Amino acid sequence: MKKTDIKSLTLGELSVLLGELGQPVFRARQIYKWLHQKMVCSFDEMSDLSLNLREQLKELFYINAVSIQRKLVSKLDGTTKYLMKLSDGQLIEAVLMRYKYGNSVCISTQAGCRMGCKFCASTLRGRERNLLPSEMLDEIMAVARDTGERVSHAVLMGIGEPLDNYDNVVRFLELLSSPDGMNMSLRHVSLSTCGLVDRIYDLMELNLGLTLSISLHAPNDEIRSRIMPVNRKWKVDELLDACRRYFDKTGRRISFEYTLIDGVNDSERCARELASKLRGMNCHVNLIPVNNVRETAFRKSSQLSIRQFQEVLTKQKINATIRRELGADINAACGQLRYEQAES
Ligand code: SAH
């Protein structure tokens, strides 16, 4: 019989299954806390359960845990990049960032990615598979176990397209914010998407309170379709309409990611076009110098053009900041560690 992934179950589901084993109601909560608060990786660590029950649990369930394969720690700011292995050998990446307001972990949502953005290392070898809710949770737990520190924030901005793994991501968010579990406020969570418009509308209906980040990277279809194939399906205007509706419904300000690529999307004209598209929208623009990826021809914009781009936006009353580069000395762009490991 196939064992059940116990860490992907909600407390309600676990209660039903334990009820079927004749266990009292409080038992499910006790086990749920071992998994989600004490973050144990084996049933043997659940010391207040009888040996008999632990054996029974081992027969029916397994605990999904990732293992840390490699770790790069920035000497500049403590940012830590982890290469992690899933139970079937797939590799993913997670990054711990330390801020004044707390520790934030950037997690992967898929092994690989099929979105094909031209500047991104994560998509070079396509998508292998979706991550399970338990695997996304354990990326955060592995960092907490490794550092012994609390993780208060999460960003879904690692390898993969979260909205291409919609059901598992939504369940992960439910588990992450469960009061009997990690109890992370979804106000402390950002989800970044390349713009799967149909799923943005689905997410809007759930009104989860998280911050939606849109990887925009271009002000018009001509440039965006060239660097982001997803734009051939959903055009810039459709995407921005969805964002406006998302804000109207949820009251959550949209955050736009704009990666500046030398000679591609960093001209003053692009900045003006972007400003006119975003005018009147309650949003924030995050300007990011593109990380050079060896396999692509794209290069970083100069500091000067980045500052000029920001100035144009600011003058037009569009809130724009330049992303502080954390962990500059371990600078491996999204998906590069995984890619290099697979190639070597
Ligand atoms: N698929 C989601 C989330 C993962 S990518 C998305 O597209 O938003 C996380 C962010 O990193 C996205 O904004 C993506 O466009 C950006 N990114 C990818 N490769 C990059 C690179 N080489 N330099 C800078 N940002 C990059």
Short mmCIF file of C-alpha atoms in Angstrom, two decimals, residues 52-339:
data_model
loop_
_atom_site.label_atom_id
_atom_site.label_comp_id
_atom_site.label_asym_id
_atom_site.label_seq_id
_atom_site.Cartn_x
_atom_site.Cartn_y
_atom_site.Cartn_z
CA ASN A 52 2.51 1.01 19.32
CA LEU A 53 0.98 4.10 17.73
CA ARG A 54 4.34 5.19 16.34
CA GLU A 55 4.67 1.81 14.61
CA GLN A 56 1.16 2.13 13.26
CA LEU A 57 1.92 5.60 11.90
CA LYS A 58 5.08 4.32 10.19
CA GLU A 59 3.02 1.71 8.38
CA LEU A 60 0.55 4.23 7.01
CA PHE A 61 2.46 7.47 6.57
CA TYR A 62 5.82 8.92 5.64
CA ILE A 63 7.36 12.26 6.67
CA ASN A 64 8.65 14.19 3.68
CA ALA A 65 11.91 15.98 4.43
CA VAL A 66 14.51 17.66 2.23
CA SER A 67 18.23 17.26 2.81
CA ILE A 68 20.76 20.05 2.53
CA GLN A 69 23.35 19.22 -0.13
CA ARG A 70 25.34 22.44 -0.27
CA LYS A 71 25.31 25.72 1.51
CA LEU A 72 26.86 29.06 0.55
CA VAL A 73 27.01 31.70 3.28
CA SER A 74 27.60 35.34 2.42
CA LYS A 75 30.35 36.93 4.47
CA LEU A 76 28.79 40.32 3.78
CA ASP A 77 25.31 39.90 5.22
CA GLY A 78 24.72 36.29 6.26
CA THR A 79 22.49 35.53 3.29
CA THR A 80 22.62 31.77 2.83
CA LYS A 81 21.92 29.90 -0.35
CA TYR A 82 20.97 26.24 0.04
CA LEU A 83 20.99 23.48 -2.53
CA MET A 84 18.46 20.92 -1.30
CA LYS A 85 17.67 17.39 -2.37
CA LEU A 86 14.13 15.99 -2.43
CA SER A 87 13.33 12.37 -1.56
CA ASP A 88 13.49 11.29 -5.23
CA GLY A 89 16.86 12.99 -5.79
CA GLN A 90 15.54 16.15 -7.48
CA LEU A 91 17.51 19.29 -6.59
CA ILE A 92 16.05 22.65 -5.68
CA GLU A 93 17.27 25.89 -4.10
CA ALA A 94 16.20 27.98 -1.14
CA VAL A 95 17.72 31.19 0.19
CA LEU A 96 17.72 32.58 3.72
CA MET A 97 17.75 36.37 3.89
CA ARG A 98 18.23 38.21 7.16
CA TYR A 99 16.35 41.47 7.59
CA LYS A 100 15.80 43.76 10.54
CA TYR A 101 12.20 42.62 10.68
CA GLY A 102 13.11 38.92 10.73
CA ASN A 103 14.35 35.98 8.71
CA SER A 104 12.83 35.38 5.32
CA VAL A 105 13.20 32.23 3.22
CA CYS A 106 12.86 32.25 -0.55
CA ILE A 107 11.56 28.86 -1.65
CA SER A 108 11.27 26.87 -4.86
CA THR A 109 7.84 25.64 -5.94
CA GLN A 110 8.84 23.31 -8.78
CA ALA A 111 11.91 21.30 -9.75
CA GLY A 112 12.79 23.27 -12.86
CA CYS A 113 10.35 25.49 -14.70
CA ARG A 114 8.57 25.41 -18.06
CA MET A 115 7.93 29.13 -18.49
CA GLY A 116 11.02 29.69 -20.62
CA CYS A 117 11.96 33.26 -19.57
CA LYS A 118 15.06 34.00 -21.62
CA PHE A 119 17.19 35.48 -18.82
CA CYS A 120 16.48 32.82 -16.19
CA ALA A 121 18.66 29.84 -15.31
CA SER A 122 15.82 27.89 -13.65
CA THR A 123 14.10 27.16 -16.91
CA LEU A 124 17.13 26.05 -18.96
CA ARG A 125 16.30 22.36 -18.60
CA GLY A 126 12.52 22.62 -18.39
CA ARG A 127 10.26 21.44 -15.59
CA GLU A 128 10.86 18.10 -13.94
CA ARG A 129 7.95 18.10 -11.52
CA ASN A 130 5.78 20.06 -9.12
CA LEU A 131 6.77 20.25 -5.47
CA LEU A 132 4.37 18.84 -2.90
CA PRO A 133 3.04 21.06 -0.10
CA SER A 134 5.18 19.11 2.39
CA GLU A 135 8.31 19.78 0.34
CA MET A 136 7.72 23.53 0.18
CA LEU A 137 7.10 23.54 3.95
CA ASP A 138 10.22 21.54 4.59
CA GLU A 139 12.38 23.99 2.64
CA ILE A 140 11.48 26.51 5.35
CA MET A 141 11.77 23.97 8.15
CA ALA A 142 15.19 22.79 6.93
CA VAL A 143 16.47 26.36 7.18
CA ALA A 144 14.96 26.74 10.66
CA ARG A 145 16.52 23.42 11.76
CA ASP A 146 19.87 24.36 10.24
CA THR A 147 20.11 27.81 11.84
CA GLY A 148 18.09 27.21 14.99
CA GLU A 149 16.41 30.54 14.20
CA ARG A 150 12.78 31.38 13.63
CA VAL A 151 11.65 32.06 10.07
CA SER A 152 9.00 34.78 10.07
CA HIS A 153 8.63 35.53 6.36
CA ALA A 154 8.52 33.55 3.11
CA VAL A 155 8.76 34.46 -0.55
CA LEU A 156 7.75 32.13 -3.37
CA MET A 157 10.41 33.38 -5.71
CA GLY A 158 12.83 30.50 -6.06
CA ILE A 159 12.87 27.90 -8.83
CA GLY A 160 9.52 27.32 -10.56
CA GLU A 161 6.32 29.16 -11.32
CA PRO A 162 4.07 28.98 -8.24
CA LEU A 163 0.85 29.47 -10.19
CA ASP A 164 1.82 26.57 -12.48
CA ASN A 165 1.62 24.41 -9.33
CA TYR A 166 -1.52 26.12 -8.08
CA ASP A 167 -3.28 23.49 -5.97
CA ASN A 168 -0.17 22.43 -4.09
CA VAL A 169 0.85 26.04 -3.49
CA VAL A 170 -2.56 26.96 -2.10
CA ARG A 171 -2.49 23.97 0.23
CA PHE A 172 1.06 24.86 1.28
CA LEU A 173 -0.15 28.37 2.18
CA GLU A 174 -3.00 26.92 4.21
CA LEU A 175 -0.59 24.68 6.14
CA LEU A 176 2.01 27.42 6.60
CA SER A 177 -0.54 29.78 8.16
CA SER A 178 -2.29 27.18 10.31
CA PRO A 179 -2.42 28.31 13.98
CA ASP A 180 -1.61 24.75 15.09
CA GLY A 181 1.35 24.68 12.73
CA MET A 182 3.93 27.26 11.71
CA ASN A 183 1.32 29.98 12.17
CA MET A 184 2.95 32.32 9.66
CA SER A 185 0.78 35.29 8.80
CA LEU A 186 0.18 35.37 5.06
CA ARG A 187 0.82 39.12 5.32
CA HIS A 188 4.44 37.99 5.63
CA VAL A 189 4.33 36.00 2.41
CA SER A 190 4.98 37.14 -1.17
CA LEU A 191 4.12 35.09 -4.20
CA SER A 192 5.86 35.96 -7.44
CA THR A 193 4.44 35.05 -10.82
CA CYS A 194 5.44 35.57 -14.44
CA GLY A 195 1.75 36.32 -15.07
CA LEU A 196 -0.60 33.33 -15.41
CA VAL A 197 -3.66 35.55 -15.64
CA ASP A 198 -6.34 32.87 -15.16
CA ARG A 199 -4.68 31.79 -11.92
CA ILE A 200 -4.31 35.38 -10.70
CA TYR A 201 -8.11 35.60 -10.87
CA ASP A 202 -8.44 32.30 -8.96
CA LEU A 203 -6.04 33.53 -6.29
CA MET A 204 -7.91 36.82 -6.05
CA GLU A 205 -11.08 34.95 -5.08
CA LEU A 206 -9.26 33.31 -2.16
CA ASN A 207 -8.29 36.71 -0.74
CA LEU A 208 -5.39 35.29 1.25
CA GLY A 209 -3.76 38.55 2.31
CA LEU A 210 -0.40 37.76 0.73
CA THR A 211 1.55 40.14 -1.48
CA LEU A 212 1.32 39.40 -5.16
CA SER A 213 4.52 40.10 -7.06
CA ILE A 214 4.37 40.30 -10.82
CA SER A 215 7.48 39.69 -12.90
CA LEU A 216 6.75 42.34 -15.49
CA HIS A 217 10.21 43.12 -16.90
CA ALA A 218 8.90 45.08 -19.90
CA PRO A 219 6.35 47.84 -20.58
CA ASN A 220 5.01 46.49 -23.88
CA ASP A 221 4.20 43.26 -25.71
CA GLU A 222 6.97 43.62 -28.23
CA ILE A 223 9.76 43.44 -25.64
CA ARG A 224 7.94 41.25 -23.13
CA SER A 225 7.05 38.52 -25.65
CA ARG A 226 10.67 38.47 -26.76
CA ILE A 227 12.02 37.73 -23.27
CA MET A 228 9.00 36.02 -21.65
CA PRO A 229 7.10 33.46 -23.77
CA VAL A 230 4.15 33.54 -21.32
CA ASN A 231 3.37 36.98 -22.77
CA ARG A 232 2.33 35.38 -26.05
CA LYS A 233 -0.63 33.93 -24.19
CA TRP A 234 -1.48 36.80 -21.86
CA LYS A 235 -0.61 40.29 -23.06
CA VAL A 236 0.69 43.12 -20.87
CA ASP A 237 -2.68 44.91 -20.81
CA GLU A 238 -4.56 41.74 -19.79
CA LEU A 239 -2.03 41.17 -17.05
CA LEU A 240 -2.30 44.73 -15.76
CA ASP A 241 -6.11 44.51 -15.84
CA ALA A 242 -5.91 41.41 -13.66
CA CYS A 243 -3.62 43.31 -11.28
CA ARG A 244 -6.04 46.22 -10.99
CA ARG A 245 -8.89 43.82 -10.28
CA TYR A 246 -6.73 41.97 -7.75
CA PHE A 247 -6.09 45.20 -5.86
CA ASP A 248 -9.75 46.27 -5.99
CA LYS A 249 -10.86 42.96 -4.56
CA THR A 250 -8.14 42.33 -1.97
CA GLY A 251 -6.87 45.81 -1.11
CA ARG A 252 -3.34 44.42 -1.37
CA ARG A 253 -0.86 46.60 -3.23
CA ILE A 254 0.76 44.87 -6.20
CA SER A 255 4.52 44.65 -6.37
CA PHE A 256 6.11 44.65 -9.84
CA GLU A 257 9.50 43.12 -10.44
CA TYR A 258 11.41 44.77 -13.25
CA THR A 259 14.76 43.20 -14.07
CA LEU A 260 16.94 45.65 -15.93
CA ILE A 261 18.76 44.14 -18.89
CA ASP A 262 21.31 46.17 -20.76
CA GLY A 263 19.96 47.44 -24.08
CA VAL A 264 16.77 45.35 -23.85
CA ASN A 265 14.33 47.02 -21.45
CA ASP A 266 16.32 49.75 -19.67
CA SER A 267 15.90 52.80 -21.91
CA GLU A 268 14.33 56.05 -20.80
CA ARG A 269 11.57 55.39 -23.31
CA CYS A 270 10.79 52.08 -21.57
CA ALA A 271 10.68 53.86 -18.23
CA ARG A 272 8.23 56.45 -19.56
CA GLU A 273 6.06 53.78 -21.16
CA LEU A 274 6.04 51.80 -17.92
CA ALA A 275 5.08 54.89 -15.93
CA SER A 276 2.15 55.61 -18.23
CA LYS A 277 0.94 51.98 -18.00
CA LEU A 278 1.07 51.95 -14.21
CA ARG A 279 -0.29 55.43 -13.62
CA GLY A 280 -3.09 55.49 -11.06
CA MET A 281 -2.38 51.98 -9.87
CA ASN A 282 -1.65 51.29 -6.23
CA CYS A 283 1.65 49.52 -6.75
CA HIS A 284 5.33 49.37 -6.10
CA VAL A 285 8.09 48.75 -8.64
CA ASN A 286 11.15 46.79 -7.64
CA LEU A 287 14.05 47.44 -10.01
CA ILE A 288 16.50 44.54 -10.10
CA PRO A 289 19.83 44.51 -11.92
CA VAL A 290 19.71 41.27 -13.93
CA ASN A 291 22.02 38.55 -12.67
CA ASN A 292 24.36 37.51 -15.42
CA VAL A 293 23.67 33.91 -16.39
CA ARG A 294 26.49 32.38 -18.38
CA GLU A 295 24.16 30.53 -20.73
CA THR A 296 22.29 33.67 -21.77
CA ALA A 297 23.42 36.73 -23.68
CA PHE A 298 21.86 39.20 -21.26
CA ARG A 299 23.94 41.58 -19.22
CA LYS A 300 23.29 43.95 -16.31
CA SER A 301 22.33 47.54 -17.01
CA SER A 302 24.79 50.15 -15.78
CA GLN A 303 24.27 51.73 -12.36
CA LEU A 304 23.62 55.00 -14.13
CA SER A 305 20.84 53.72 -16.37
CA ILE A 306 19.25 51.95 -13.39
CA ARG A 307 19.20 55.22 -11.44
CA GLN A 308 17.87 57.14 -14.44
CA PHE A 309 15.12 54.53 -14.91
CA GLN A 310 14.12 54.95 -11.29
CA GLU A 311 14.13 58.73 -11.58
CA VAL A 312 11.71 58.70 -14.51
CA LEU A 313 9.30 56.52 -12.55
CA THR A 314 9.60 58.58 -9.38
CA LYS A 315 8.98 61.82 -11.28
CA GLN A 316 5.80 60.30 -12.63
CA LYS A 317 4.79 59.44 -9.04
CA ILE A 318 5.35 55.72 -9.43
CA ASN A 319 6.80 54.25 -6.29
CA ALA A 320 10.08 52.57 -7.33
CA THR A 321 13.05 51.18 -5.42
CA ILE A 322 16.25 49.53 -6.55
CA ARG A 323 16.61 46.13 -4.94
CA ARG A 324 19.49 45.93 -2.52
CA GLU A 325 21.62 43.04 -3.65
CA LEU A 326 21.94 40.64 -0.74
CA GLY A 327 24.67 38.05 -0.72
CA ALA A 328 26.55 39.68 -3.57
CA ASP A 329 29.58 37.47 -2.87
CA ILE A 330 27.59 34.24 -3.31
CA ASN A 331 25.80 35.66 -6.27
CA ALA A 332 24.26 32.70 -8.00
CA ALA A 333 21.23 33.69 -10.05
CA CYS A 334 17.95 31.89 -9.67
CA GLY A 335 18.46 28.23 -10.54
CA GLN A 336 22.19 28.42 -11.21
CA LEU A 337 23.33 26.14 -8.40
CA ARG A 338 20.88 23.48 -9.47
CA TYR A 339 21.82 23.85 -13.11
#
